[in-house]
XYZ file of C-alpha atoms in Angstrom:
666
model
C 114.956 122.791 74.784
C 113.408 121.833 78.104
C 109.982 122.765 76.735
C 110.579 120.595 73.670
C 111.557 117.635 75.840
C 108.413 118.067 77.914
C 106.248 118.207 74.785
C 107.836 115.061 73.349
C 107.068 113.112 76.509
C 103.658 114.479 77.451
C 101.876 114.992 74.119
C 101.160 111.228 73.804
C 99.881 111.259 77.402
C 97.452 114.052 76.541
C 96.224 112.009 73.575
C 95.842 108.926 75.775
C 93.822 110.862 78.356
C 91.620 112.416 75.667
C 90.794 109.147 73.899
C 90.493 107.187 77.136
C 88.476 109.488 79.367
C 86.139 110.571 76.566
C 86.002 107.208 74.776
C 82.225 106.917 75.166
C 81.360 110.409 73.984
C 83.740 111.074 71.066
C 83.685 109.502 67.627
C 86.255 107.010 66.375
C 87.510 109.585 63.896
C 88.036 112.136 66.657
C 89.897 109.604 68.833
C 92.388 108.544 66.174
C 92.802 112.055 64.755
C 93.796 113.604 68.085
C 96.077 110.764 69.200
C 97.817 110.504 65.824
C 98.277 114.274 65.576
C 99.877 114.477 69.020
C 102.176 111.493 68.417
C 103.115 112.991 65.024
C 104.144 116.265 66.685
C 106.131 114.275 69.252
C 107.847 112.362 66.434
C 108.674 115.567 64.545
C 110.143 117.154 67.654
C 112.121 113.957 68.321
C 113.613 114.169 64.847
C 114.539 117.779 65.497
C 116.165 116.835 68.823
C 118.162 114.045 67.142
C 119.388 116.482 64.507
C 120.491 119.029 67.122
C 122.265 116.479 69.291
C 123.715 114.544 66.386
C 125.279 117.666 64.890
C 126.480 118.886 68.268
C 124.439 122.101 68.151
C 123.095 121.513 71.659
C 124.887 119.893 74.610
C 123.700 116.931 76.619
C 120.777 117.931 78.827
C 120.649 116.557 82.355
C 118.204 118.319 84.651
C 115.191 117.838 86.895
C 111.701 118.932 85.999
C 110.734 118.930 89.658
C 111.795 117.220 92.862
C 109.169 114.880 94.190
C 110.631 114.251 97.638
C 113.900 114.252 99.560
C 114.942 111.750 102.225
C 118.190 112.828 103.818
C 120.709 113.131 101.006
C 118.589 110.992 98.692
C 116.551 113.080 96.229
C 113.678 111.549 94.245
C 112.978 113.698 91.198
C 111.385 113.685 87.765
C 114.138 114.627 85.349
C 115.442 114.174 81.830
C 118.782 113.018 80.476
C 118.866 113.740 76.744
C 122.017 112.778 74.878
C 122.617 111.019 71.556
C 121.419 107.681 72.916
C 118.190 109.189 74.222
C 117.636 111.233 71.049
C 117.991 108.127 68.888
C 115.557 106.193 71.097
C 113.051 109.058 70.955
C 112.990 108.880 67.155
C 112.651 105.096 67.116
C 109.834 105.030 69.681
C 107.791 107.913 68.272
C 108.252 107.024 64.582
C 107.305 103.361 64.991
C 104.453 104.369 67.293
C 103.204 106.852 64.706
C 103.216 104.152 62.019
C 101.337 101.791 64.344
C 98.773 104.512 65.150
C 98.083 105.131 61.455
C 98.019 101.424 60.623
C 95.538 100.779 63.449
C 92.890 102.890 61.710
C 92.562 100.135 59.127
C 93.312 97.123 61.281
C 90.994 98.012 64.190
C 88.142 99.305 62.026
C 84.817 98.249 63.475
C 86.251 97.027 66.769
C 83.997 97.973 69.735
C 87.076 99.007 71.750
C 88.447 101.294 69.026
C 88.816 104.454 71.145
C 90.155 102.500 74.103
C 92.779 100.947 71.838
C 94.106 104.324 70.696
C 94.206 105.497 74.297
C 96.277 102.480 75.296
C 98.846 102.744 72.499
C 99.349 106.454 73.188
C 99.806 105.648 76.879
C 102.279 102.937 75.872
C 104.260 105.517 73.906
C 104.310 107.943 76.842
C 105.500 105.217 79.216
C 108.404 104.269 76.969
C 109.385 107.895 76.443
C 109.517 108.483 80.190
C 111.716 105.401 80.514
C 114.275 106.421 77.892
C 114.362 110.083 78.947
C 114.848 109.448 82.672
C 117.959 110.690 84.426
C 117.466 108.620 87.575
C 116.655 105.077 88.602
C 113.308 105.922 90.193
C 111.863 107.433 87.019
C 113.393 104.587 85.031
C 111.522 102.159 87.266
C 108.307 104.150 86.834
C 108.561 103.870 83.040
C 109.597 100.241 83.433
C 106.452 99.374 85.366
C 104.230 101.570 83.209
C 105.153 99.759 79.985
C 104.534 96.481 81.825
C 101.085 97.634 82.918
C 100.045 98.903 79.490
C 101.366 95.754 77.790
C 99.122 93.785 80.163
C 96.148 95.864 79.034
C 97.011 95.533 75.346
C 97.873 91.833 75.232
C 94.518 91.179 76.886
C 92.737 93.831 74.828
C 90.214 91.273 73.556
C 89.501 90.248 77.129
C 86.524 88.049 76.213
C 88.962 85.522 74.760
C 90.264 83.142 77.462
C 93.573 82.830 75.590
C 94.043 86.609 75.702
C 93.401 86.885 79.431
C 95.750 83.946 80.035
C 98.457 85.569 77.891
C 98.292 88.974 79.547
C 98.355 87.426 83.022
C 101.322 85.292 81.985
C 103.186 88.360 80.711
C 102.387 90.282 83.882
C 103.524 87.536 86.270
C 106.722 86.632 84.386
C 107.703 90.294 84.273
C 107.133 90.577 88.005
C 109.850 87.966 88.451
C 112.255 90.057 86.384
C 111.154 93.249 88.090
C 111.918 91.758 91.497
C 115.510 91.274 90.364
C 115.556 94.767 88.898
C 114.399 96.450 92.090
C 116.942 94.429 94.105
C 119.636 95.749 91.760
C 118.368 99.316 92.159
C 118.292 98.914 95.939
C 121.888 97.678 95.848
C 123.039 100.733 93.924
C 121.175 103.117 96.237
C 122.589 101.359 99.294
C 126.135 101.427 97.907
C 126.166 104.943 96.486
C 123.378 106.757 98.313
C 122.096 108.199 95.012
C 119.351 107.667 92.461
C 120.606 109.960 89.687
C 122.730 108.334 87.006
C 125.495 110.939 87.072
C 125.920 110.664 90.845
C 125.861 106.866 90.733
C 128.434 106.683 87.938
C 130.727 109.057 89.793
C 130.387 107.059 93.010
C 130.942 103.774 91.203
C 134.112 105.147 89.635
C 135.504 106.208 93.002
C 133.764 103.791 95.342
C 135.750 101.706 97.782
C 133.040 99.030 97.678
C 134.237 97.804 94.285
C 136.596 95.342 95.956
C 134.147 94.298 98.656
C 132.770 90.759 98.684
C 130.059 88.997 100.615
C 128.541 85.526 100.926
C 125.361 84.769 98.999
C 123.893 81.286 98.415
C 127.060 79.755 99.800
C 129.281 81.591 97.306
C 131.477 84.643 97.670
C 130.209 87.475 95.465
C 131.611 90.814 94.438
C 129.195 93.539 95.484
C 129.193 95.152 92.044
C 128.704 91.767 90.308
C 125.695 91.052 92.512
C 124.139 94.440 91.683
C 124.873 94.136 87.950
C 123.424 90.643 87.634
C 120.241 91.577 89.461
C 119.846 94.660 87.281
C 120.186 92.393 84.244
C 117.550 90.009 85.611
C 115.168 92.930 85.147
C 116.301 93.153 81.524
C 115.766 89.389 81.139
C 112.093 89.890 81.926
C 111.411 92.929 79.768
C 113.642 91.860 76.861
C 112.463 88.249 77.066
C 115.693 86.344 77.642
C 115.748 82.667 78.616
C 114.178 81.563 80.938
C 111.963 84.657 81.308
C 111.081 84.635 77.596
C 107.909 82.569 77.843
C 105.522 85.538 77.849
C 106.575 86.994 74.490
C 105.195 84.367 72.035
C 101.847 84.424 73.858
C 101.691 88.208 73.515
C 100.487 87.481 69.952
C 97.002 87.220 71.463
C 96.833 91.013 71.329
C 95.959 92.881 68.120
C 98.729 92.834 65.492
C 99.558 96.571 65.828
C 100.364 95.918 69.478
C 102.618 93.025 68.548
C 104.538 95.439 66.326
C 104.777 98.079 69.046
C 105.818 95.668 71.821
C 108.295 93.709 69.716
C 109.850 96.604 67.829
C 110.045 99.858 69.744
C 108.752 99.712 73.276
C 108.703 97.002 75.895
C 111.299 94.498 74.677
C 113.837 97.207 73.891
C 113.672 98.547 77.455
C 116.106 95.978 78.826
C 118.669 96.567 76.065
C 118.435 100.312 76.608
C 118.749 99.978 80.385
C 121.941 97.911 80.249
C 123.445 100.326 77.712
C 122.525 103.331 79.835
C 124.037 101.712 82.933
C 127.162 100.545 81.091
C 129.518 102.167 83.667
C 128.180 99.660 86.216
C 128.335 96.578 83.987
C 131.839 97.383 82.766
C 133.159 96.807 86.271
C 132.195 93.122 86.361
C 133.484 90.595 83.831
C 131.403 87.927 85.574
C 128.201 89.891 84.926
C 129.176 90.484 81.284
C 129.869 86.778 80.859
C 126.481 85.913 82.349
C 124.775 88.380 80.003
C 126.598 87.035 76.943
C 125.792 83.374 77.654
C 122.106 84.078 78.332
C 121.895 86.067 75.092
C 123.626 83.322 73.102
C 121.229 80.653 74.388
C 118.247 82.852 73.516
C 119.529 83.737 70.036
C 120.175 80.125 69.028
C 117.461 78.083 70.685
C 114.570 80.503 70.257
C 115.477 80.910 66.584
C 115.233 77.147 66.108
C 111.641 77.206 67.392
C 110.734 79.726 64.686
C 111.231 77.027 62.042
C 108.461 74.896 63.545
C 105.753 77.573 63.893
C 102.826 77.720 61.469
C 101.148 80.878 62.789
C 102.552 83.787 60.771
C 102.734 86.079 63.802
C 104.446 83.476 65.986
C 107.226 83.015 63.450
C 107.940 86.743 63.676
C 107.645 86.570 67.477
C 110.339 83.895 67.775
C 112.420 85.962 65.385
C 112.160 88.813 67.897
C 113.383 86.534 70.693
C 116.374 85.483 68.613
C 117.273 89.029 67.600
C 116.983 90.214 71.206
C 119.467 87.462 71.968
C 121.846 89.044 69.450
C 121.533 92.400 71.193
C 122.128 90.811 74.585
C 125.230 89.020 73.322
C 126.529 92.400 72.126
C 125.944 93.849 75.585
C 127.967 91.026 77.101
C 130.796 91.745 74.658
C 130.751 95.426 75.743
C 129.648 96.268 72.185
C 126.910 98.583 73.466
C 126.935 100.707 70.317
C 126.364 97.595 68.172
C 123.544 96.460 70.477
C 121.827 99.848 70.287
C 122.422 100.010 66.536
C 120.735 96.614 66.089
C 117.949 97.766 68.413
C 117.296 100.651 66.023
C 117.489 98.717 62.738
C 115.499 95.837 64.221
C 112.771 98.253 65.337
C 112.174 99.322 61.743
C 112.250 95.979 59.957
C 110.513 94.061 62.740
C 107.676 96.607 62.894
C 107.492 96.267 59.105
C 107.292 92.460 59.283
C 104.605 92.479 61.964
C 102.490 95.033 60.145
C 102.989 93.135 56.881
C 101.812 89.979 58.687
C 98.779 91.933 59.866
C 98.100 93.063 56.295
C 98.207 89.418 55.179
C 95.817 88.482 57.985
C 93.396 91.197 56.848
C 93.613 89.994 53.239
C 93.161 86.374 54.341
C 90.011 87.026 56.376
C 91.940 86.669 59.658
C 93.530 83.396 58.626
C 96.936 83.159 60.352
C 98.094 79.636 59.483
C 100.737 79.820 56.752
C 99.878 76.289 55.617
C 96.660 77.713 54.188
C 98.154 80.664 52.339
C 100.327 80.857 49.225
C 100.311 82.766 45.957
C 99.672 86.183 47.520
C 102.464 87.996 45.636
C 100.222 89.165 42.810
C 97.138 89.680 44.962
C 98.932 91.843 47.569
C 101.871 93.447 45.700
C 102.660 96.248 48.188
C 102.516 93.906 51.174
C 104.681 91.400 49.263
C 107.359 93.886 48.289
C 107.617 95.570 51.685
C 107.678 92.194 53.439
C 110.497 91.127 51.128
C 112.511 94.201 52.141
C 111.922 93.465 55.818
C 112.898 89.820 55.342
C 116.122 90.681 53.503
C 117.002 93.160 56.263
C 116.312 90.532 58.936
C 118.498 87.821 57.400
C 121.414 90.244 57.017
C 121.583 90.909 53.280
C 124.616 93.138 52.551
C 123.816 96.863 52.459
C 120.377 96.349 54.036
C 119.999 97.852 57.517
C 120.055 94.581 59.431
C 123.306 93.505 57.811
C 125.423 96.284 59.316
C 124.120 95.966 62.866
C 124.094 92.158 62.933
C 127.538 91.858 61.340
C 128.928 94.359 63.861
C 127.653 92.142 66.688
C 129.147 88.986 65.187
C 132.528 90.645 64.667
C 132.512 92.152 68.164
C 131.814 88.752 69.729
C 134.578 87.223 67.618
C 137.003 89.794 69.061
C 135.724 89.506 72.640
C 137.840 87.916 75.383
C 134.993 87.597 77.890
C 134.382 84.050 79.174
C 131.721 82.408 77.001
C 132.541 84.397 73.872
C 133.420 81.187 71.988
C 129.983 79.682 72.601
C 128.357 83.048 71.878
C 130.195 83.345 68.547
C 129.042 79.871 67.516
C 125.467 80.721 68.522
C 125.198 84.007 66.631
C 126.831 82.581 63.508
C 124.643 79.451 63.522
C 121.613 81.668 64.107
C 122.296 83.403 60.785
C 121.482 80.163 58.953
C 118.460 79.526 61.172
C 117.162 83.079 60.678
C 117.353 82.693 56.909
C 115.451 79.387 57.078
C 112.474 80.538 59.165
C 112.269 84.004 57.556
C 112.291 82.763 53.969
C 110.033 79.850 54.910
C 107.451 82.445 55.923
C 108.084 84.451 52.761
C 107.766 81.494 50.366
C 104.780 79.874 52.091
C 102.815 83.130 52.143
C 103.628 84.821 48.850
C 104.742 82.099 46.431
C 103.532 78.751 45.199
C 99.956 77.758 44.566
C 97.148 78.992 46.842
C 96.436 76.481 49.602
C 93.171 78.045 50.748
C 89.589 77.734 49.577
C 87.058 80.514 49.157
C 83.692 80.097 50.881
C 81.485 83.148 50.206
C 78.911 81.889 52.743
C 81.277 82.633 55.626
C 80.249 85.521 57.854
C 82.462 88.384 58.951
C 83.393 86.696 62.226
C 83.382 83.079 61.021
C 86.604 81.102 61.003
C 87.124 77.786 59.248
C 90.557 76.254 58.908
C 91.759 76.555 55.333
C 88.829 78.729 54.175
C 88.462 82.444 53.507
C 85.309 84.426 52.844
C 86.685 86.138 49.731
C 89.678 86.213 47.438
C 92.640 87.885 49.159
C 93.210 91.487 48.125
C 95.596 94.309 48.921
C 94.967 96.193 52.137
C 93.750 99.823 52.105
C 96.193 102.724 51.926
C 95.944 103.396 55.656
C 97.635 99.990 56.103
C 100.051 99.981 53.160
C 101.409 103.536 53.600
C 102.966 102.696 57.012
C 104.471 99.592 55.393
C 106.141 101.724 52.723
C 107.357 104.277 55.263
C 108.869 101.514 57.419
C 110.433 99.795 54.393
C 112.518 102.903 53.633
C 114.583 102.879 56.879
C 114.657 99.067 56.792
C 116.513 99.396 53.515
C 118.577 102.557 53.952
C 119.194 103.415 57.605
C 122.134 101.041 57.928
C 124.045 102.658 55.082
C 123.302 106.122 56.439
C 124.336 105.703 60.071
C 126.547 102.588 60.280
C 129.691 104.690 60.319
C 128.421 106.779 63.237
C 127.512 103.748 65.349
C 130.294 101.310 64.426
C 133.255 103.408 63.360
C 132.331 106.811 64.755
C 131.798 108.428 68.109
C 128.047 108.945 68.065
C 127.517 107.250 71.447
C 130.855 107.934 73.119
C 129.352 110.350 75.670
C 126.369 108.103 76.409
C 128.098 104.781 77.106
C 131.247 103.681 78.877
C 133.551 100.911 77.633
C 136.527 99.748 79.657
C 139.928 99.554 77.972
C 139.924 95.891 79.029
C 137.059 95.243 76.604
C 138.304 96.447 73.201
C 136.097 94.227 70.991
C 134.171 97.072 69.387
C 137.309 99.159 68.951
C 138.853 96.316 66.924
C 135.773 96.188 64.677
C 136.045 99.944 64.070
C 139.709 99.554 63.177
C 138.971 96.768 60.725
C 136.527 98.790 58.630
C 137.329 102.260 57.453
C 134.095 102.844 55.580
C 130.535 101.617 55.192
C 131.274 100.593 51.606
C 134.179 98.430 52.763
C 132.034 96.781 55.425
C 129.222 96.105 52.941
C 131.520 94.491 50.395
C 133.173 92.435 53.113
C 129.855 90.668 53.613
C 130.102 88.852 50.280
C 133.206 87.000 51.459
C 132.164 86.479 55.093
C 130.844 83.260 56.613
C 127.568 84.735 57.989
C 126.371 85.984 54.591
C 127.121 82.651 52.920
C 125.300 80.858 55.717
C 122.319 83.129 55.052
C 122.502 82.266 51.342
C 122.635 78.530 52.115
C 119.710 78.911 54.515
C 117.735 80.806 51.888
C 118.411 78.121 49.284
C 117.343 75.421 51.734
C 114.114 77.301 52.488
C 113.357 77.706 48.774
C 114.024 74.037 48.034
C 112.330 72.532 51.102
C 109.242 74.724 51.296
C 108.614 75.817 47.719
C 110.416 73.671 45.156
C 110.053 70.259 46.830
C 107.784 70.342 49.913
C 108.341 66.614 50.486
C 111.712 67.578 51.987
C 109.918 69.254 54.881
C 107.739 66.192 55.382
C 110.798 63.953 55.378
C 112.837 65.874 57.936
C 109.809 66.414 60.194
C 109.196 62.645 60.137
C 112.828 61.976 60.972
C 112.715 64.438 63.865
C 109.447 62.926 65.057
C 110.927 59.416 65.138
C 113.802 60.596 67.308
C 111.530 62.541 69.654
C 113.276 65.840 68.911
C 110.237 67.267 67.131
C 108.181 66.848 70.305
C 110.773 68.887 72.206
C 110.544 71.687 69.630
C 106.743 71.694 69.386
C 106.548 71.813 73.184
C 108.999 74.753 73.206
C 111.610 72.893 75.270
C 108.922 72.287 77.915
C 109.466 75.685 79.512
C 105.716 76.255 79.745
C 105.110 72.798 81.194
C 107.856 73.277 83.785
C 106.536 76.713 84.751
C 102.983 75.409 84.996
C 103.809 72.259 86.961
C 106.558 73.437 89.281
C 106.271 77.231 89.431
C 102.588 78.108 88.977
C 101.074 74.936 90.460
C 103.808 74.867 93.109
C 103.016 78.429 94.141
C 99.299 77.616 94.259
C 100.010 74.482 96.300
C 102.219 76.415 98.715
C 99.548 79.065 99.067
C 96.901 76.395 99.692
C 99.102 74.803 102.404
C 99.550 78.099 104.245
C 95.867 78.915 103.823
C 94.601 75.647 105.278
C 97.272 74.894 107.893
C 98.468 78.310 108.998
C 95.685 80.764 108.243
C 92.678 78.521 108.837
C 93.792 75.922 111.399
C 96.481 77.769 113.366
C 95.265 81.373 113.244
C 91.506 81.134 112.717
C 90.553 77.855 114.403
C 93.204 77.887 117.167
C 94.215 81.465 117.903
C 91.003 83.341 117.068
C 88.085 80.938 117.363
C 90.000 78.731 119.832
C 90.585 81.552 122.308
C 86.987 82.636 121.947
C 85.779 79.068 122.646
C 88.087 78.776 125.672
C 86.794 82.025 127.129
C 83.234 80.931 126.476
C 83.784 77.656 128.327
C 85.546 79.371 131.237
C 82.698 81.830 131.381
C 80.267 78.935 131.572
C 82.156 77.506 134.537
C 82.373 80.782 136.436
C 78.765 81.612 135.585
C 77.628 78.617 137.640
C 79.265 80.151 140.709
C 76.973 83.179 140.461
C 73.757 81.743 141.976
C 72.423 84.990 143.471
C 72.183 83.507 147.003
C 73.750 85.554 149.837
C 74.982 82.509 151.781
C 76.840 81.220 148.640
C 78.683 84.518 148.455
C 79.508 84.278 152.194
C 80.856 80.716 151.682
C 83.063 81.901 148.807
C 84.365 84.840 150.864
C 85.196 82.552 153.766
C 86.863 80.047 151.429
C 88.916 82.816 149.868
C 89.960 84.106 153.248
C 91.141 80.613 154.280
C 93.175 80.254 151.035
C 94.750 83.654 151.549
C 95.703 82.947 155.163
C 97.188 79.575 154.194
C 99.279 81.220 151.491
C 100.604 83.827 153.935
C 101.484 81.247 156.592
C 103.255 78.859 154.225
C 105.147 81.246 151.913
C 106.052 84.204 154.132
């Protein structure tokens, strides 16, 4: 099994090295063939590993591949922890990555950086696999930083675009803020326990005397474990884009669409959710940390979902949907419903990858037009894209028996049963977000695929021309290399919830991978309430969230398809009150960051440069001392005339001074 685990992790790295190092000498066909083949083998082996662990045929694996270094009792090693949680993540990461690899053949066709692109996405896959397979905090941090680095490269893949270079720098800097918190949390755990390996840390945490220790921080008394847990979660806030560290994710749309699917569905943004679930024994010891997590997730789920209603770029609507759904997962973490959070992570990976790739298919068909206001009527022109996008949309809004319904409903019910401080606000947020999700999701669906076409065809347009509202040709269905991944992703988006809901919600699939305190029985109450998947599915038809989704869907149909003047009317009303400006400016987070954080940091740096570095150090300490010595040298140089009698006078004068000193002070 150890060999299989090594192959799963390192086959994508081999593909990345092959396509990257030989990008100038191999053909495009060779680059995508090798990388896809290696990721496909990794995906097949991941499925095999999930089967073995899921059926209990092999035990949990926790071992080191090799020890990198040892400092006292602290060992830094490369090792794997493979249990049911890891096995599930391996399948999600490799399967979605495989679909993105195949899809990219069609989407990136003709791009001058074609081979480089396949190298990057394979490297992205390797980085995420190392993260989820790690058995220690150091390797976790390596994978954590690696996915951040590769996301920087991919968001700015079209580096000749100023918007792309701005977006990748923004993502990199914002994630450094989160990563600072993360490494502080790691340092706390190493300081408290003296270990880096999960098993040793969890054992020390369980028995540690420091659990009752407190200390002063920012004028407040903190529990040691609460401090560590919150700073660990700050790392998750950056990677999983939680308010206020969410600002990088919408701008990541500047990268190619396949990358949007990979980042938003299976790799970078899921890292924070996975990390908190993996470290659940730590978070379970602090109700304050859980409350903080739940409130942050609730704010993200509600307020980022609202922004999705006011986006016109098809990819940005799906991006804000990702922010909202990550908020759902974070709320579940705060409610100690780790299994529900991980379950939604899995279902969301499938239908969100499907929605992003479907959006990319629409963009291809629309000659790279991304504004939904200039689409419409594509249902008959792009039937496969339409049908698969419909499945993804129904899964996203929580239609009973679709995959998203089971995982989202489990989160809502867990929050309803939670006693953690803030659970009331969180419950309101996730329930209200159901209506909002239905509105922005079906708005996208109706504007793109139904109604009359709102674009014009201009056959004189060149391949790289872009005119608002115009396309070079009539939209048409994408090639099979694009539509086949859509079909393959639509299948789990439809069926995976029915197949595994019992294992995640009512079963014991993750019982050995996560820890839930008896003081946090929210998920246990959900499991008691539903005895079967069928019962849970039928319950949806009489539950408030499903009816809110239906009302939201009806509103979207009426306001955006049946009577578009409704949209004009409510936008005008919001504009008169000034609320629309708040939404279109994304709550002014970007303006605040630019004015007070970015410009403030630049201003502070300029102050230290001019006043400390230049004036104090350079002009005073360095050049000033040199000038002083030069002037003193000029004075003493005048004493050296070369005349013997001058030297005799100086010797006599010195002798007189010396004798005077001796007489007076002795």
